[in-house]
Coordinates of C-alpha atoms in Angstrom, one line a residue:
M14 CA 10.6 -25.2 3.3
S15 CA 10.8 -26.9 6.1
D16 CA 9.3 -25.1 9.5
S17 CA 12.4 -26.7 10.9
D18 CA 14.9 -24.3 8.6
W19 CA 13.7 -21.1 10.5
K20 CA 12.2 -20.4 13.9
K21 CA 10.1 -17.6 14.7
V22 CA 12.3 -16.2 17.9
N23 CA 10.2 -13.9 20.4
F24 CA 10.7 -10.4 20.0
Q25 CA 11.6 -9.6 23.2
D26 CA 13.7 -12.3 23.8
F27 CA 15.8 -11.1 20.5
I28 CA 16.2 -7.4 22.6
D29 CA 17.2 -9.1 25.5
E30 CA 20.1 -11.4 23.6
F31 CA 21.0 -8.4 21.4
S32 CA 18.8 -5.4 21.1
K33 CA 16.2 -3.5 19.1
K34 CA 18.6 -0.9 17.9
I35 CA 19.8 -3.6 15.5
I36 CA 16.2 -3.9 14.0
V37 CA 15.9 -0.5 13.8
D38 CA 18.9 0.7 12.2
N39 CA 18.5 -2.4 9.6
S40 CA 14.8 -1.8 8.4
P41 CA 14.5 -0.6 5.0
S42 CA 14.0 3.2 4.7
F43 CA 12.0 3.7 1.2
L44 CA 10.6 6.4 -1.2
Y45 CA 6.7 6.5 -1.7
S46 CA 4.9 8.9 -3.8
K47 CA 3.0 11.6 -2.4
K48 CA 0.7 11.4 -6.0
D49 CA -0.3 7.9 -4.6
K50 CA -3.7 8.7 -3.4
E51 CA -7.5 7.6 -3.8
H52 CA -9.5 8.3 -6.8
E53 CA -10.4 12.1 -6.6
A54 CA -14.3 13.6 -7.6
L55 CA -13.0 15.4 -10.5
N56 CA -16.4 16.4 -11.8
S57 CA -17.2 17.8 -8.3
L58 CA -14.1 20.3 -9.0
I59 CA -14.8 21.1 -12.5
A60 CA -18.6 21.8 -11.5
F61 CA -17.5 24.0 -8.6
F62 CA -15.3 25.7 -10.8
F63 CA -18.1 26.5 -13.6
L64 CA -20.8 27.4 -11.0
T65 CA -18.5 29.4 -9.2
G66 CA -17.5 31.1 -12.9
G67 CA -21.0 31.8 -13.7
L68 CA -21.8 33.2 -10.5
F69 CA -19.4 36.1 -10.9
I70 CA -21.0 36.1 -14.0
F71 CA -24.5 36.6 -12.8
V72 CA -23.6 38.9 -10.4
S73 CA -22.0 41.0 -12.6
L74 CA -24.8 41.0 -15.3
S75 CA -27.1 41.8 -12.5
I76 CA -25.1 44.4 -11.2
I77 CA -24.6 46.4 -14.6
F78 CA -28.3 46.1 -15.9
R79 CA -29.6 47.4 -12.3
V80 CA -31.2 43.2 -12.0
A81 CA -30.5 43.0 -8.3
E82 CA -32.6 45.9 -7.6
V83 CA -35.7 45.2 -9.4
F84 CA -35.3 41.7 -8.0
L85 CA -33.6 41.7 -5.0
V86 CA -35.0 38.9 -3.4
L87 CA -34.4 36.4 -6.7
F88 CA -30.9 37.6 -7.0
I89 CA -30.2 36.8 -3.1
A90 CA -31.9 33.5 -3.2
V91 CA -29.7 32.0 -6.9
I92 CA -26.6 33.8 -4.7
I93 CA -27.5 31.3 -1.6
I94 CA -28.6 28.6 -3.8
A95 CA -25.6 28.8 -5.6
V96 CA -23.2 28.9 -2.8
I97 CA -24.8 25.9 -1.2
V98 CA -24.0 23.9 -4.0
D99 CA -20.6 24.9 -4.4
I100 CA -19.7 24.4 -0.6
V101 CA -21.2 21.0 -1.4
L102 CA -19.5 20.1 -4.3
I103 CA -15.8 21.2 -3.0
F104 CA -16.8 19.1 0.1
F105 CA -17.1 16.2 -2.0
Y106 CA -13.7 17.1 -3.7
L107 CA -11.9 17.8 -0.3
R108 CA -13.1 14.5 1.0
S109 CA -11.7 12.4 -2.0
H110 CA -8.5 14.1 -1.9
V111 CA -7.1 10.8 0.4
L112 CA -3.3 10.4 0.1
I113 CA -2.1 7.0 0.6
K114 CA 1.1 7.1 3.3
P115 CA 2.9 4.7 5.3
L116 CA 1.5 4.7 8.9
E117 CA 4.2 2.1 11.1
N118 CA 6.7 -0.9 10.7
W119 CA 5.9 -4.1 12.2
V120 CA 8.2 -6.7 12.1
E121 CA 8.9 -10.5 12.9
V122 CA 11.7 -12.4 13.8
Y123 CA 13.5 -15.7 12.4
K124 CA 16.3 -17.6 13.3
G125 CA 18.2 -19.7 11.1
E126 CA 21.2 -21.8 11.2
T127 CA 24.5 -21.2 13.5
H128 CA 27.8 -22.1 11.5
G129 CA 30.8 -21.6 13.6
T130 CA 30.1 -18.2 15.8
N131 CA 27.8 -17.0 13.7
V132 CA 23.9 -17.4 13.3
F133 CA 21.7 -16.1 10.6
Y134 CA 18.5 -13.8 11.1
C135 CA 15.8 -13.0 9.3
F136 CA 14.0 -9.7 9.9
T137 CA 10.5 -9.8 8.1
Y138 CA 9.1 -6.1 8.0
F139 CA 5.9 -5.4 7.2
P140 CA 5.3 -1.6 6.2
V141 CA 1.8 -0.5 6.7
F142 CA 0.4 1.9 4.5
S143 CA -3.0 4.0 5.0
G144 CA -4.8 1.9 2.2
K145 CA -4.8 0.9 -1.7
C146 CA -6.3 2.3 -4.4
H147 CA -7.3 0.5 -7.4
P148 CA -6.7 1.9 -11.0
N149 CA -9.9 0.9 -11.8
Q150 CA -12.2 3.3 -10.0
A151 CA -15.2 0.6 -10.1
K152 CA -13.1 -2.2 -8.5
N153 CA -11.8 0.5 -6.2
V154 CA -14.9 1.1 -4.5
L155 CA -15.6 -2.6 -4.6
Y156 CA -12.1 -3.7 -2.9
K157 CA -13.4 -0.9 0.0
L158 CA -16.1 -3.1 0.5
L159 CA -14.1 -6.0 0.7
Q160 CA -11.4 -5.0 3.0
E161 CA -14.7 -3.5 5.2
E162 CA -16.6 -6.8 5.2
L163 CA -13.9 -9.0 5.2
F164 CA -10.6 -7.5 6.2
K165 CA -12.3 -4.8 8.7
S166 CA -9.5 -2.6 7.9
K167 CA -8.7 -0.8 4.7
I168 CA -5.1 -0.6 5.8
D169 CA -2.2 -2.0 3.3
I170 CA 0.6 -4.1 4.3
A171 CA 3.6 -4.9 2.2
Q172 CA 6.8 -7.3 2.8
I173 CA 10.5 -6.9 2.8
E174 CA 13.2 -9.8 4.2
V175 CA 16.2 -8.7 5.7
Y176 CA 18.9 -11.3 5.9
L177 CA 21.3 -11.1 8.6
S178 CA 24.4 -12.7 9.9
L179 CA 24.9 -12.4 13.8
S180 CA 27.6 -13.4 16.1
T181 CA 26.9 -15.3 19.2
T182 CA 30.2 -14.1 20.8
N183 CA 29.6 -10.4 20.0
T184 CA 26.2 -9.7 20.5
K185 CA 27.3 -6.5 18.5
E186 CA 28.9 -7.4 15.6
F187 CA 26.4 -8.4 12.7
K188 CA 26.6 -8.8 9.1
V189 CA 23.3 -7.8 6.7
I190 CA 23.4 -10.4 3.7
G191 CA 21.0 -8.7 1.9
Y192 CA 16.6 -8.2 0.8
Y193 CA 14.2 -10.2 -0.6
F194 CA 10.6 -8.7 -1.6
Q195 CA 8.2 -8.5 -4.2
Y196 CA 10.1 -6.8 -7.4
A197 CA 8.2 -4.4 -10.0
E198 CA 11.4 -2.9 -11.7
G199 CA 9.7 -0.6 -14.7
F200 CA 5.8 -1.7 -13.9
P201 CA 3.3 1.9 -14.6
F202 CA 2.6 2.5 -11.3
K203 CA -1.4 2.6 -12.3
S204 CA -1.3 -0.5 -14.1
E205 CA -3.6 -2.9 -13.4
K206 CA -1.4 -6.1 -14.0
I207 CA 0.9 -6.4 -11.5
N208 CA 2.8 -9.5 -10.8
R209 CA 3.2 -11.0 -6.6
N210 CA 5.4 -13.6 -7.1
S211 CA 7.9 -11.6 -8.3
W212 CA 10.2 -11.9 -5.6
R213 CA 13.9 -11.0 -5.9
F214 CA 16.9 -11.0 -3.7
F215 CA 19.1 -8.1 -3.6
P216 CA 22.5 -8.5 -1.9
I217 CA 23.2 -5.0 0.2
E218 CA 25.8 -3.9 -2.1
K219 CA 22.8 -2.7 -3.9
T220 CA 22.6 -0.1 -1.7
L221 CA 25.7 1.4 -2.0
N222 CA 25.7 5.5 -3.3
N223 CA 22.0 5.9 -1.7
N224 CA 20.4 3.6 -3.5
L225 CA 16.7 3.2 -1.6
I226 CA 14.3 1.4 -2.3
A227 CA 11.0 3.2 -3.5
I228 CA 7.2 1.8 -4.0
A229 CA 6.8 0.6 -7.7
N230 CA 3.1 0.8 -8.0
W231 CA -0.2 1.3 -6.4
D232 CA -0.1 -2.0 -5.0
H233 CA 3.0 -1.3 -2.8
Q234 CA 5.5 -3.5 -4.8
F235 CA 9.2 -2.2 -4.6
E236 CA 11.4 -1.2 -7.0
W237 CA 15.0 0.4 -6.6
K238 CA 16.0 4.2 -6.6
D239 CA 18.2 3.5 -10.0
D240 CA 14.9 1.9 -11.7
L241 CA 13.4 5.1 -11.0
E242 CA 15.7 7.3 -12.5
L243 CA 16.0 5.3 -15.4
D244 CA 12.0 5.9 -15.9
Y245 CA 11.5 9.2 -16.5
D246 CA 7.9 9.9 -16.9
K247 CA 7.5 7.8 -13.2
L248 CA 10.5 9.4 -11.7
H249 CA 8.5 13.1 -12.6
K250 CA 5.1 11.9 -12.7
Y251 CA 4.6 11.0 -9.1
A252 CA 7.0 13.6 -7.5
P253 CA 7.7 14.6 -4.8
W254 CA 9.1 11.3 -3.9
I255 CA 9.2 11.4 0.2
I256 CA 11.8 9.0 2.1
Q257 CA 10.3 6.9 4.9
K258 CA 12.5 6.0 7.8
W259 CA 11.1 4.2 11.2
D260 CA 12.4 4.7 14.6
E261 CA 11.9 2.8 17.6
F262 CA 8.1 4.0 17.7
S263 CA 7.1 3.1 14.4
I264 CA 8.7 -0.3 14.4
K265 CA 6.5 -2.9 16.7
P266 CA 6.2 -6.7 16.8
L267 CA 3.8 -7.9 14.4
T268 CA 1.7 -10.1 17.5
K269 CA -1.1 -13.1 16.9
A270 CA -3.5 -10.2 18.5
F271 CA -2.7 -7.7 15.8
K272 CA -3.2 -10.8 13.3
N273 CA -6.3 -11.9 14.2
E274 CA -7.7 -8.4 14.1
I275 CA -7.1 -7.7 10.6
R276 CA -7.4 -10.9 9.5
W277 CA -4.2 -12.4 7.8
E278 CA -5.7 -15.3 6.5
L279 CA -7.5 -13.3 4.0
R280 CA -4.4 -11.4 2.7
G281 CA -2.2 -13.9 1.3
I282 CA 1.3 -13.2 2.9
E283 CA 3.4 -15.5 3.8
S284 CA 5.6 -14.3 6.9
R285 CA 8.0 -17.5 6.8
P286 CA 11.6 -16.4 5.6
K287 CA 11.6 -17.6 2.0
L288 CA 15.4 -18.3 1.3
K289 CA 18.1 -20.1 3.0
P290 CA 21.2 -17.7 3.1
W291 CA 23.5 -20.7 4.1
Q292 CA 22.9 -22.7 1.4
S293 CA 25.1 -22.2 -2.0
K294 CA 23.4 -20.1 -4.6
F295 CA 20.3 -19.5 -2.2
E296 CA 20.4 -16.3 -3.9
S297 CA 19.2 -17.8 -7.2
T298 CA 15.5 -19.6 -5.3
S299 CA 12.5 -18.9 -7.4
Y300 CA 9.7 -18.2 -4.7
D301 CA 5.6 -18.2 -6.3
N302 CA 3.3 -17.9 -3.0
F303 CA -0.1 -19.6 -4.1
K304 CA -2.1 -17.4 -1.7
A305 CA -0.8 -14.7 -3.6
Y306 CA -3.4 -13.1 -4.9
K307 CA -6.1 -14.0 -2.6
D308 CA -7.7 -10.6 -2.1
L309 CA -8.2 -9.9 -5.8
Q310 CA -9.4 -13.3 -6.3
L311 CA -12.1 -13.0 -3.5
M312 CA -13.0 -9.7 -5.0
N313 CA -12.5 -10.9 -8.6
D314 CA -15.1 -14.2 -7.8
A315 CA -17.7 -11.6 -5.7
I316 CA -18.0 -9.3 -9.4
E317 CA -18.1 -12.9 -11.5
K318 CA -21.4 -13.5 -9.1
I319 CA -23.2 -10.8 -8.8
I320 CA -22.0 -8.9 -11.8
G321 CA -21.3 -11.4 -14.0
K322 CA -17.7 -11.9 -15.6
D323 CA -18.4 -10.3 -19.2
L324 CA -19.7 -6.9 -18.0
K325 CA -16.8 -4.5 -18.3
I326 CA -17.3 -2.6 -15.3
E327 CA -14.4 0.9 -15.1
K328 CA -16.8 3.9 -13.4
I329 CA -18.9 4.1 -10.5
K330 CA -22.4 4.0 -12.7
D331 CA -21.2 0.5 -14.4
I332 CA -21.8 -0.7 -10.5
K333 CA -24.4 1.0 -8.5
K334 CA -27.1 -0.9 -9.0
Y335 CA -24.8 -3.9 -7.4
I336 CA -23.5 -2.4 -4.8
L337 CA -26.1 -3.7 -1.8
E338 CA -26.0 -6.7 -3.3
F339 CA -22.0 -6.9 -3.2
K340 CA -22.1 -6.1 0.0
A341 CA -24.6 -8.4 1.1
Y342 CA -22.7 -11.3 -0.8
L343 CA -19.5 -10.7 1.1
R344 CA -21.2 -10.0 4.4
D345 CA -22.7 -13.8 4.0
L346 CA -19.6 -15.0 2.4
N347 CA -17.8 -13.7 6.2
S348 CA -20.6 -15.3 8.7

């Protein structure tokens, strides 16, 4: 697609000609799971319950056999030490209990061809999430290090394109044509295998009967609520599902300054619209982004350089001795 097909429009200029309401009203609401969260320190929680149970048994037996009366100092010391360890364990668990949720929605506006009194527009929305959790616990730690060293932020950014036809004679008259996004129907939520070149177009009719877009997996790709209802395991395992709606305060114009701040060029996101709705059979256009896996490729390259490609890593213990070297490699890469 040549740059001349779509022209980026200044956000304020678009609002002056039309309104911000049209951007807010057509921002895609979606379902996200409250089970989308970072790996929890379950070992700490299990140890907490065992230690707490053991402490109650110790206190009970000490009272029954009057150990507390004879060895009062030892009795008190054991309780204090156990309580301190309990506090540390529950602190580690609570700190790991981090929910991942949408924060805000950035948008770019593009103008396409004009046909008669109608002009084609594309609103490219970029929902921003508080983070992303790789299903592989060890790789998740390494991915966080990559985000910290290269991206300077742990947020995750998804993308949904909305295509419209607007009237040049009546600025309140418009027609939504449909949506274009990475479609991950039926993929298990925590599957490591993802396909970021799974873009598919859906006409506006797909939203009939309150059929909302839904988060499909940990990589924040999308599917439809109807898909979820056919996937009983995913629907109930990741319930409750929350409806995320946007307003004029949570939708913001994507600026060059923000792109520079979050190292946009390393994220493998192509902003420019990928379809030409003024052409026949545009909905069947395929799109492959050669930068789609850039972040994961950077991580895998670092793993291969530091750890080796033949060593299987899954648990934190598999990477402990490599973390400082991994950080140093990324720091050198960034310099």
